[in-house]
CSV table of C-alpha atoms and ligand atoms in Angstrom, one decimal:
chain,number,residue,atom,x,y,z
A,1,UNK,CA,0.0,0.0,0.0
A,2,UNK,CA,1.0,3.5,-0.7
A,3,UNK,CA,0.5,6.7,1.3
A,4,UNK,CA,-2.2,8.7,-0.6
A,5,UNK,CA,-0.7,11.7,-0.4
A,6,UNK,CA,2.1,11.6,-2.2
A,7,UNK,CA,1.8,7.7,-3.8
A,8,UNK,CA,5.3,7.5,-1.7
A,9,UNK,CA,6.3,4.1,-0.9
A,10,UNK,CA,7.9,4.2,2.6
A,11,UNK,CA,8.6,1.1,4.8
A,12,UNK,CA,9.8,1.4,8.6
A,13,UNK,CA,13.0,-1.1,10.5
A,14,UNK,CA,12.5,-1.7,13.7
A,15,UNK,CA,14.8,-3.8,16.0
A,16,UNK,CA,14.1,-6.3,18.8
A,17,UNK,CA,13.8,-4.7,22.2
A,18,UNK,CA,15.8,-6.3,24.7
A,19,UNK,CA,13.7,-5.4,27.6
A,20,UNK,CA,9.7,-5.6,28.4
A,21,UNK,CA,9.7,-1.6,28.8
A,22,UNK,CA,11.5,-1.8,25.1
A,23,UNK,CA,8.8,-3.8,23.7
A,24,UNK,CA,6.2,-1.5,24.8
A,25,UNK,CA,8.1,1.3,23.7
A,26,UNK,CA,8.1,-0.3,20.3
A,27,UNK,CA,4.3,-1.0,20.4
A,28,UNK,CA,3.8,2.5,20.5
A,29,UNK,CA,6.3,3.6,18.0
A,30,UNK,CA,4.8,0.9,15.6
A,31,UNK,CA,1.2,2.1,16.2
A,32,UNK,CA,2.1,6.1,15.5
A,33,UNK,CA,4.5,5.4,12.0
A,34,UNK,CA,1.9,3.2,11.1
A,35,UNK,CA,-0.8,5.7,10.8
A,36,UNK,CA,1.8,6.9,8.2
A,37,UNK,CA,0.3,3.9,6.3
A,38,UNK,CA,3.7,2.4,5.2
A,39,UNK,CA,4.2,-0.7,2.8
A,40,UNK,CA,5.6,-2.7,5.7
A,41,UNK,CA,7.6,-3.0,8.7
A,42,UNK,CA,11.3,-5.2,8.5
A,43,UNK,CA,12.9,-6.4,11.7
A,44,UNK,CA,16.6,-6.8,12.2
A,45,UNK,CA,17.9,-9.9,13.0
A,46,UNK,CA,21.2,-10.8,15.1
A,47,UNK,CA,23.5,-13.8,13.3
A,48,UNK,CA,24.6,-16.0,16.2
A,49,UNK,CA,21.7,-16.5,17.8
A,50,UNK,CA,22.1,-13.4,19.9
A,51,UNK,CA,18.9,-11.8,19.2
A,52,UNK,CA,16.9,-14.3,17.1
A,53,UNK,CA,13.9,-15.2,20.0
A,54,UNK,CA,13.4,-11.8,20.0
A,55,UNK,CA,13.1,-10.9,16.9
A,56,UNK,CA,10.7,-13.8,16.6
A,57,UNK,CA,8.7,-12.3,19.3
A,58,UNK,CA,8.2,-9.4,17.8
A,59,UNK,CA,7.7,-10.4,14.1
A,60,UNK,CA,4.6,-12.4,15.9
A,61,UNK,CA,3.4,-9.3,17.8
A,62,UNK,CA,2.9,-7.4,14.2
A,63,UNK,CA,1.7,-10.6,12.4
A,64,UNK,CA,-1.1,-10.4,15.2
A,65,UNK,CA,-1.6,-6.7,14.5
A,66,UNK,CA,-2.4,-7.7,11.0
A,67,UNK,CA,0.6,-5.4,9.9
A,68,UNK,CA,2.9,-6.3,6.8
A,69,UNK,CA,6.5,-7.6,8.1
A,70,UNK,CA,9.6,-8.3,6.6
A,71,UNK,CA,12.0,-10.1,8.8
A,72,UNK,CA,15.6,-9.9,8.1
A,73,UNK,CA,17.5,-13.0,8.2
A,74,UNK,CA,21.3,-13.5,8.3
A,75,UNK,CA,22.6,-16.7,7.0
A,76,UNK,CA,26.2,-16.4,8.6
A,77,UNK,CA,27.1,-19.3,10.9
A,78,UNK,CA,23.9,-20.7,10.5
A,79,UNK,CA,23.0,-23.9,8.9
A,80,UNK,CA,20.8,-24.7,6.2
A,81,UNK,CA,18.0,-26.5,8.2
A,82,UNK,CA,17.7,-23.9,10.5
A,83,UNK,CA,16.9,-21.5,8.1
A,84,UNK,CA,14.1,-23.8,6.4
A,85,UNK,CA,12.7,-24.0,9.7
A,86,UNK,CA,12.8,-20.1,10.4
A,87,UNK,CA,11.4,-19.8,6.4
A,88,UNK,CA,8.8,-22.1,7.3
A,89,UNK,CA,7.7,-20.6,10.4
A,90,UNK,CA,7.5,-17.1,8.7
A,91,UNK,CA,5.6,-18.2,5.7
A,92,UNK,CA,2.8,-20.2,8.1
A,93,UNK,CA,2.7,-16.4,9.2
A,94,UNK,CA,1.3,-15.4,6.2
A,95,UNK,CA,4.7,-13.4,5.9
A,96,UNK,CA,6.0,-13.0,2.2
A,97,UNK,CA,8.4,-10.4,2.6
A,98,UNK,CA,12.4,-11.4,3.5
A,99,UNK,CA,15.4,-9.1,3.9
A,100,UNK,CA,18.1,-12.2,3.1
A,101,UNK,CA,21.6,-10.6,4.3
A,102,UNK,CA,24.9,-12.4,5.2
A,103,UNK,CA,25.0,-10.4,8.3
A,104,UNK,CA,27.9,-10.2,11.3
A,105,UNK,CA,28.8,-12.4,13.8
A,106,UNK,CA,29.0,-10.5,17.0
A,107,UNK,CA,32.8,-10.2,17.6
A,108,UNK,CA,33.1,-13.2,21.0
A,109,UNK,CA,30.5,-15.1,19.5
A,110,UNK,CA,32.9,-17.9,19.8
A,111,UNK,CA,31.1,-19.4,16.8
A,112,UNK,CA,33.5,-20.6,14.7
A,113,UNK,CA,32.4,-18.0,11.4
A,114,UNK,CA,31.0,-19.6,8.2
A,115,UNK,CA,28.1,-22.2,8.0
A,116,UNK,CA,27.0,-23.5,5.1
A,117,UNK,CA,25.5,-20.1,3.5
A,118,UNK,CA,28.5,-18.1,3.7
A,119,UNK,CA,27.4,-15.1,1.4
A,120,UNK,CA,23.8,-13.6,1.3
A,121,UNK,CA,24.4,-14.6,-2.7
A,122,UNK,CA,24.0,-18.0,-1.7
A,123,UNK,CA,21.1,-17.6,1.2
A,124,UNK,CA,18.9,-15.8,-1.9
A,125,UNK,CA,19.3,-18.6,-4.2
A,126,UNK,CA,18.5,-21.1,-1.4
A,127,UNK,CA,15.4,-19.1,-0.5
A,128,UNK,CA,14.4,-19.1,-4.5
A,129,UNK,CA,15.1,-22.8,-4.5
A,130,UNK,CA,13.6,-24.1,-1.3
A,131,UNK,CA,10.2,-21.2,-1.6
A,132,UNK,CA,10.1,-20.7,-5.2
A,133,UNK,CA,8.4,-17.3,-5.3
A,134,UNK,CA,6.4,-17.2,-2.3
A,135,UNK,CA,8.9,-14.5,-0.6
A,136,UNK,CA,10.4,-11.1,-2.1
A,137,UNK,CA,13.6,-11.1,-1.3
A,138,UNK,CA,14.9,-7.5,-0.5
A,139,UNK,CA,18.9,-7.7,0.1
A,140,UNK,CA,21.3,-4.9,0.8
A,141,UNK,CA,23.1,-2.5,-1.3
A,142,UNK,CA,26.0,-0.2,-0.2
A,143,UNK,CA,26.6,3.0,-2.2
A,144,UNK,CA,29.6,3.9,-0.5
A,145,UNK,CA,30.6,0.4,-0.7
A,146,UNK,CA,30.5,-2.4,2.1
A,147,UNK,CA,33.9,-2.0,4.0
A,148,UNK,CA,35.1,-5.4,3.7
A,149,UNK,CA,34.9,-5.4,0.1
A,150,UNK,CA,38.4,-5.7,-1.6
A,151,UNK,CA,37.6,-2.6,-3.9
A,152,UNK,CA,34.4,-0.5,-5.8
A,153,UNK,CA,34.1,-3.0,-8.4
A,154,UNK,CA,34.1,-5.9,-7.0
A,155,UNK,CA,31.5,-4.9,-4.5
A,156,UNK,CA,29.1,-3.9,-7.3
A,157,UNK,CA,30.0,-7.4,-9.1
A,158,UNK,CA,28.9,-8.9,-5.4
A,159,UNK,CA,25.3,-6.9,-6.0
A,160,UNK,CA,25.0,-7.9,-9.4
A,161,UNK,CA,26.0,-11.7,-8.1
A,162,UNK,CA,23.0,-11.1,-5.5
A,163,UNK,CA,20.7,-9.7,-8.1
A,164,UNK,CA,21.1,-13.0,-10.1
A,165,UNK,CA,20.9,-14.8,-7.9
A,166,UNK,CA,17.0,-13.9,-7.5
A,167,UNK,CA,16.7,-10.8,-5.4
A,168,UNK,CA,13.2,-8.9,-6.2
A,169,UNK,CA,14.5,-5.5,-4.5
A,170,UNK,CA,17.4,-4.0,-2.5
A,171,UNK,CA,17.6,-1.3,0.4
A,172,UNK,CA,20.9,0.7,0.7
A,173,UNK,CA,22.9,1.1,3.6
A,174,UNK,CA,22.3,4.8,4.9
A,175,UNK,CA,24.0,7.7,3.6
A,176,UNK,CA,24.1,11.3,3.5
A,177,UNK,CA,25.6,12.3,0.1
A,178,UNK,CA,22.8,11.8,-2.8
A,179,UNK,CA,25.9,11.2,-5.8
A,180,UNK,CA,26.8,7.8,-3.8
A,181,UNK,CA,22.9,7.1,-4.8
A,182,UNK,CA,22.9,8.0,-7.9
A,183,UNK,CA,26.2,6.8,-9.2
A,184,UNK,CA,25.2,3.5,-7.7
A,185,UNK,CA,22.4,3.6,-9.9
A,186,UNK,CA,24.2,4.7,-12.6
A,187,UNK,CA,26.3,1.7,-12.3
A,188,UNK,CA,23.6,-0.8,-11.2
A,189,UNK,CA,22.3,0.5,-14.8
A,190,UNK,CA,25.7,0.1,-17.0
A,191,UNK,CA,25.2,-3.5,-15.2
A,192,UNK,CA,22.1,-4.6,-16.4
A,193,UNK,CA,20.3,-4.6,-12.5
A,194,UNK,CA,16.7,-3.3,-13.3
A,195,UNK,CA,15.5,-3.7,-9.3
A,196,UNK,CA,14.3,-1.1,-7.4
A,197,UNK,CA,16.7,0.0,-5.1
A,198,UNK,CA,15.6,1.8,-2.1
A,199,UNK,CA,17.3,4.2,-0.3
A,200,UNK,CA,17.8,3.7,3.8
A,201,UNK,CA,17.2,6.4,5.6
A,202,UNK,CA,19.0,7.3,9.0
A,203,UNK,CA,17.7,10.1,11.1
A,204,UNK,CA,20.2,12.4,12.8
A,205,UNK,CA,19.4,12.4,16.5
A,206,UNK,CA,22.6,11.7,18.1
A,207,UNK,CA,25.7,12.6,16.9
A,208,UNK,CA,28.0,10.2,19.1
A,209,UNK,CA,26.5,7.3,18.8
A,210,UNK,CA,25.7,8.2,14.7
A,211,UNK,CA,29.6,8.6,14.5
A,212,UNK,CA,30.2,5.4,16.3
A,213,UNK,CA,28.3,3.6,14.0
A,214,UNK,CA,28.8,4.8,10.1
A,215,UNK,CA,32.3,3.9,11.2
A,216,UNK,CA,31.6,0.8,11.4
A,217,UNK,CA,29.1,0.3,8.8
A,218,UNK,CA,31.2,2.2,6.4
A,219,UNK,CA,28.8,5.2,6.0
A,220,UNK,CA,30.0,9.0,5.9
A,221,UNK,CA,29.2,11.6,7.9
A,222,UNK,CA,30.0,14.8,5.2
A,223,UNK,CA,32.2,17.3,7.0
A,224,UNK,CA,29.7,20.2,6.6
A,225,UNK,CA,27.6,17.7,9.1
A,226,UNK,CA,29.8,16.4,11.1
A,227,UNK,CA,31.8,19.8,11.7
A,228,UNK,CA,28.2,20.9,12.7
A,229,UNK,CA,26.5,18.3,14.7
A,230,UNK,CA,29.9,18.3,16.6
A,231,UNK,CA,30.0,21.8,17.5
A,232,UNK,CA,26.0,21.5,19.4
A,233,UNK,CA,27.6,18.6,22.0
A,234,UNK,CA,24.9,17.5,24.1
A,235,UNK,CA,22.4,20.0,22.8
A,236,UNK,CA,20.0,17.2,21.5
A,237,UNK,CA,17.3,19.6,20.3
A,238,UNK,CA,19.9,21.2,18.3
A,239,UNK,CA,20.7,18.5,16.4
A,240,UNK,CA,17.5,16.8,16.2
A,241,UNK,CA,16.4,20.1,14.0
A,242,UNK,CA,19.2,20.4,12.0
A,243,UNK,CA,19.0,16.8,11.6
A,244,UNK,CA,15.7,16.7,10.3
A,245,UNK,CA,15.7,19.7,7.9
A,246,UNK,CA,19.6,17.8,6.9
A,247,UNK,CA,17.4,14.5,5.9
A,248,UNK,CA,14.3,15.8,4.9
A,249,UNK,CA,16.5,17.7,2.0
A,250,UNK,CA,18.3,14.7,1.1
A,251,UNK,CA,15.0,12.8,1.2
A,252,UNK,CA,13.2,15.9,-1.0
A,253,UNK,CA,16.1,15.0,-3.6
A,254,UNK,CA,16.1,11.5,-3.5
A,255,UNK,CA,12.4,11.7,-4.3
A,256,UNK,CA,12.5,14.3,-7.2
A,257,UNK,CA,15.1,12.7,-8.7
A,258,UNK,CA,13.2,9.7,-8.8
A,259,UNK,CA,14.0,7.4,-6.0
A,260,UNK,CA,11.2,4.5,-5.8
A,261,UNK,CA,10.7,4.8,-1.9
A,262,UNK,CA,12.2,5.3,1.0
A,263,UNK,CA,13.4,3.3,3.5
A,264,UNK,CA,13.2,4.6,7.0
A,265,UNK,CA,15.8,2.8,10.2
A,266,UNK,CA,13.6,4.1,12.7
A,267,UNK,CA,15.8,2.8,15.6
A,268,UNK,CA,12.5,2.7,17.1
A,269,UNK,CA,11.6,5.9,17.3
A,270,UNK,CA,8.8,7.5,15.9
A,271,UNK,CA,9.4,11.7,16.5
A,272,UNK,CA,12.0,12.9,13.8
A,273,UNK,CA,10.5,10.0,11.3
A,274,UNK,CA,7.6,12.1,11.5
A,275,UNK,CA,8.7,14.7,11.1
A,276,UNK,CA,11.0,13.8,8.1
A,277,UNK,CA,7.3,12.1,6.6
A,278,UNK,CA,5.3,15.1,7.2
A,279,UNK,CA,8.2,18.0,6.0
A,280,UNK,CA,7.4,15.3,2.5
A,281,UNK,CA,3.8,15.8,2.5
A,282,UNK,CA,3.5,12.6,4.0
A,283,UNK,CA,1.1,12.1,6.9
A,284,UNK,CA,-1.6,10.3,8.0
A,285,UNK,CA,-5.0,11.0,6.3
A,286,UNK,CA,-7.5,12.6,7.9
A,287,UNK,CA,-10.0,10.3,10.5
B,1,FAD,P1,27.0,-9.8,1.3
B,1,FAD,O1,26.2,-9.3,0.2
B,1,FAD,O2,27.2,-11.3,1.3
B,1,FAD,O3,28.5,-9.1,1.2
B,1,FAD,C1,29.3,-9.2,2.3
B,1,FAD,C2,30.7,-8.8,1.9
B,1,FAD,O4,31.3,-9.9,1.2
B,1,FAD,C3,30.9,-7.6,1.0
B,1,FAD,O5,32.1,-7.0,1.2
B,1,FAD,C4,30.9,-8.3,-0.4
B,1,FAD,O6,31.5,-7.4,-1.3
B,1,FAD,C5,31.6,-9.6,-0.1
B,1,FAD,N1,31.2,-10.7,-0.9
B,1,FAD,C6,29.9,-11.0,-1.2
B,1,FAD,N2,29.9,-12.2,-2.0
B,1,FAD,C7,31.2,-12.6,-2.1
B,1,FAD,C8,31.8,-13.7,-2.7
B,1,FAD,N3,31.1,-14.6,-3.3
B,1,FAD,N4,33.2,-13.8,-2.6
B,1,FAD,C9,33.9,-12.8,-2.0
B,1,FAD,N5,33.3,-11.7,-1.4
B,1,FAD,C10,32.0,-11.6,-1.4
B,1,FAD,N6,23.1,-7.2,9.9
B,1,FAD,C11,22.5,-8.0,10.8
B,1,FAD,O7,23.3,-8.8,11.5
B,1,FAD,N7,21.2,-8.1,11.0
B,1,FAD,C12,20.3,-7.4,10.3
B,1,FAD,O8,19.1,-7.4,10.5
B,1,FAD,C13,20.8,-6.5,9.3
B,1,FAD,N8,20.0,-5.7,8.5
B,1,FAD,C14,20.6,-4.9,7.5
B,1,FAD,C15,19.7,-4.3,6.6
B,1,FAD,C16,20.2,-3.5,5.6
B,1,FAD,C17,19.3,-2.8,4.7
B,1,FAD,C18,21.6,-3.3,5.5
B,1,FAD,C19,22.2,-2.4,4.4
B,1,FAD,C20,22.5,-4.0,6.3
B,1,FAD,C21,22.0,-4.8,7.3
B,1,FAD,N9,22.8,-5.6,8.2
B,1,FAD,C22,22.3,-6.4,9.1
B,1,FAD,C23,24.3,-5.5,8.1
B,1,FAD,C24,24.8,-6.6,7.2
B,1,FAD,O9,24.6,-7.8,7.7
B,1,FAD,C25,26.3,-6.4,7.1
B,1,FAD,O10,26.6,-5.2,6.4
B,1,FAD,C26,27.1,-7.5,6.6
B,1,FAD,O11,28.5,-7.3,6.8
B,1,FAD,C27,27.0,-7.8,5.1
B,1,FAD,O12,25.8,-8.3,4.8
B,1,FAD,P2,25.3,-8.5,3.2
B,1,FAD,O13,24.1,-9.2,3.2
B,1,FAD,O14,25.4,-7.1,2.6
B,1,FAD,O15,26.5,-9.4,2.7
């Protein structure tokens, strides 16, 4: 389903909360984004069994809702029976919608690394072979490249390996520079990939912990940001408003230029989503 206003496709990740408090916390988020009528909710999923009950738990609490849910599944150090049985479990759900990623083993997992999908290549051809065409398979794209990849190219050959190997659609890793976007595209093109691929979407809330993280995940902070969100410290508010009028422009681009949706990590929160949606046009029709 689209949002009327705008016929903008938007979907919302949420993660697994650790904590009862966190699950109601959630609960509420879910029930205020989702009068932003999105196409569907996705829920991360920790390889290594770290978070899986959980996300389980919460993949059921939406499925009970009645709201579409697309649960992310890693297929590092798992094994192939396992994931039929997760597969299985989802699709008695009436759940048609996978994210199929390689994901990371949390560093003193002491599992010993690969199983017996070792690449999310191989856990989307299994997931075509085992289901046919009862799930779309979204995997993950990285315009400014995944950082483990050995170089530019050979990450794009990875996507295109992912592409063929029977993804329907990709979401990108967040990012805050619009030409990673749409030389991706450009590239995806030269290629032959036709897919949709839909931009993630990372609010700006928190500068410390947003630093922390595209570090790892290989995302940049632009200096004329960073210098910025640096210079407010602790003054939350300050950055929450800069950070929204930041995204909502990059979002306002992404659109005009033709981006097929947008793709919100939520973080479970539902205020400078919101926000972002509304400063769009998007919001939720009128009772
Ligand atoms: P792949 O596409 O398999 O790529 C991983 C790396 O291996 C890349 O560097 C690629 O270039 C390289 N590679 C791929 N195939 C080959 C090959 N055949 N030979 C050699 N090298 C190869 N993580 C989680 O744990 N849980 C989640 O729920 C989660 N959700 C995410 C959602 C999105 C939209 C995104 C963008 C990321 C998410 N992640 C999640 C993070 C993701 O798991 C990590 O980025 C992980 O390191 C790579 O996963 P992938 O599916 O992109 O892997």
């Amino acid at each position: 389903m689209q949002n009327p206003d705008k016929h903008t496709s938007i979907s919302f990740e949420l993660f697994p909360p650790k904590t009862d408090k966190g699950m109601d916390k959630l609960k509420a988020t879910v029930t205020r984004l989702n009068e932003l009528q999105p196409e569907y909710f996705s829920v991360t999923y920790g390889a290594g069994g770290s978070t899986q009950e959980r996300t389980f738990a919460t993949v059921d609490w939406l499925r009970e809702q009645g709201i579409a849910t697309a649960p992310h599944l890693s297929c590092i150090g798992a094994d192939k029976d396992e994931i039929q049985e997760i597969l299985e479990r989802y699709r008695k759900q009436g759940v048609n919608r996978i994210v199929a990623l390689r994901g990371d083993l949390p560093s003193g997992s002491g599992l010993g690394g690969l199983g017996e999908l070792n690449y999310a290549n191989e856990l989307v051809s299994f997931i075509r072979e085992r289901f046919a065409d009862h799930f779309h398979i979204e995997v993950a794209a990285y315009p400014e490249f995944h950082p483990q990849a050995e170089n530019a190219r050979v990450d794009l050959d990875n996507f295109a390996r992912k592409v063929r190997s029977g993804a329907h659609g990709a979401i990108t890793q967040y990012f805050y520079n619009p030409d990673a976007y749409w030389r991706f595209l450009d590239d995806c093109q030269a290629r032959g990939i036709e897919i949709p691929v839909i931009p993630g979407i990372m609010p700006i809330t928190n500068y410390h912990s947003l630093a922390r993280f595209s570090d790892a995940c290989g995302a940049e902070i632009p200096r004329w940001i960073r210098k910025r969100l640096e210079a407010w410290g602790d003054d939350l508010d300050a950055i929450r408003d800069f950070g929204t009028e930041v995204v909502s422009q990059l979002c306002r681009n992404l659109l005009d230029g033709g981006a097929p949706g947008l793709h919100f990590y939520t973080m479970n929160q539902s205020g400078s989503v919101i926000n972002i949606c509304n400063n769009l046009g998007i919001r939720a029709p009128a009772p």
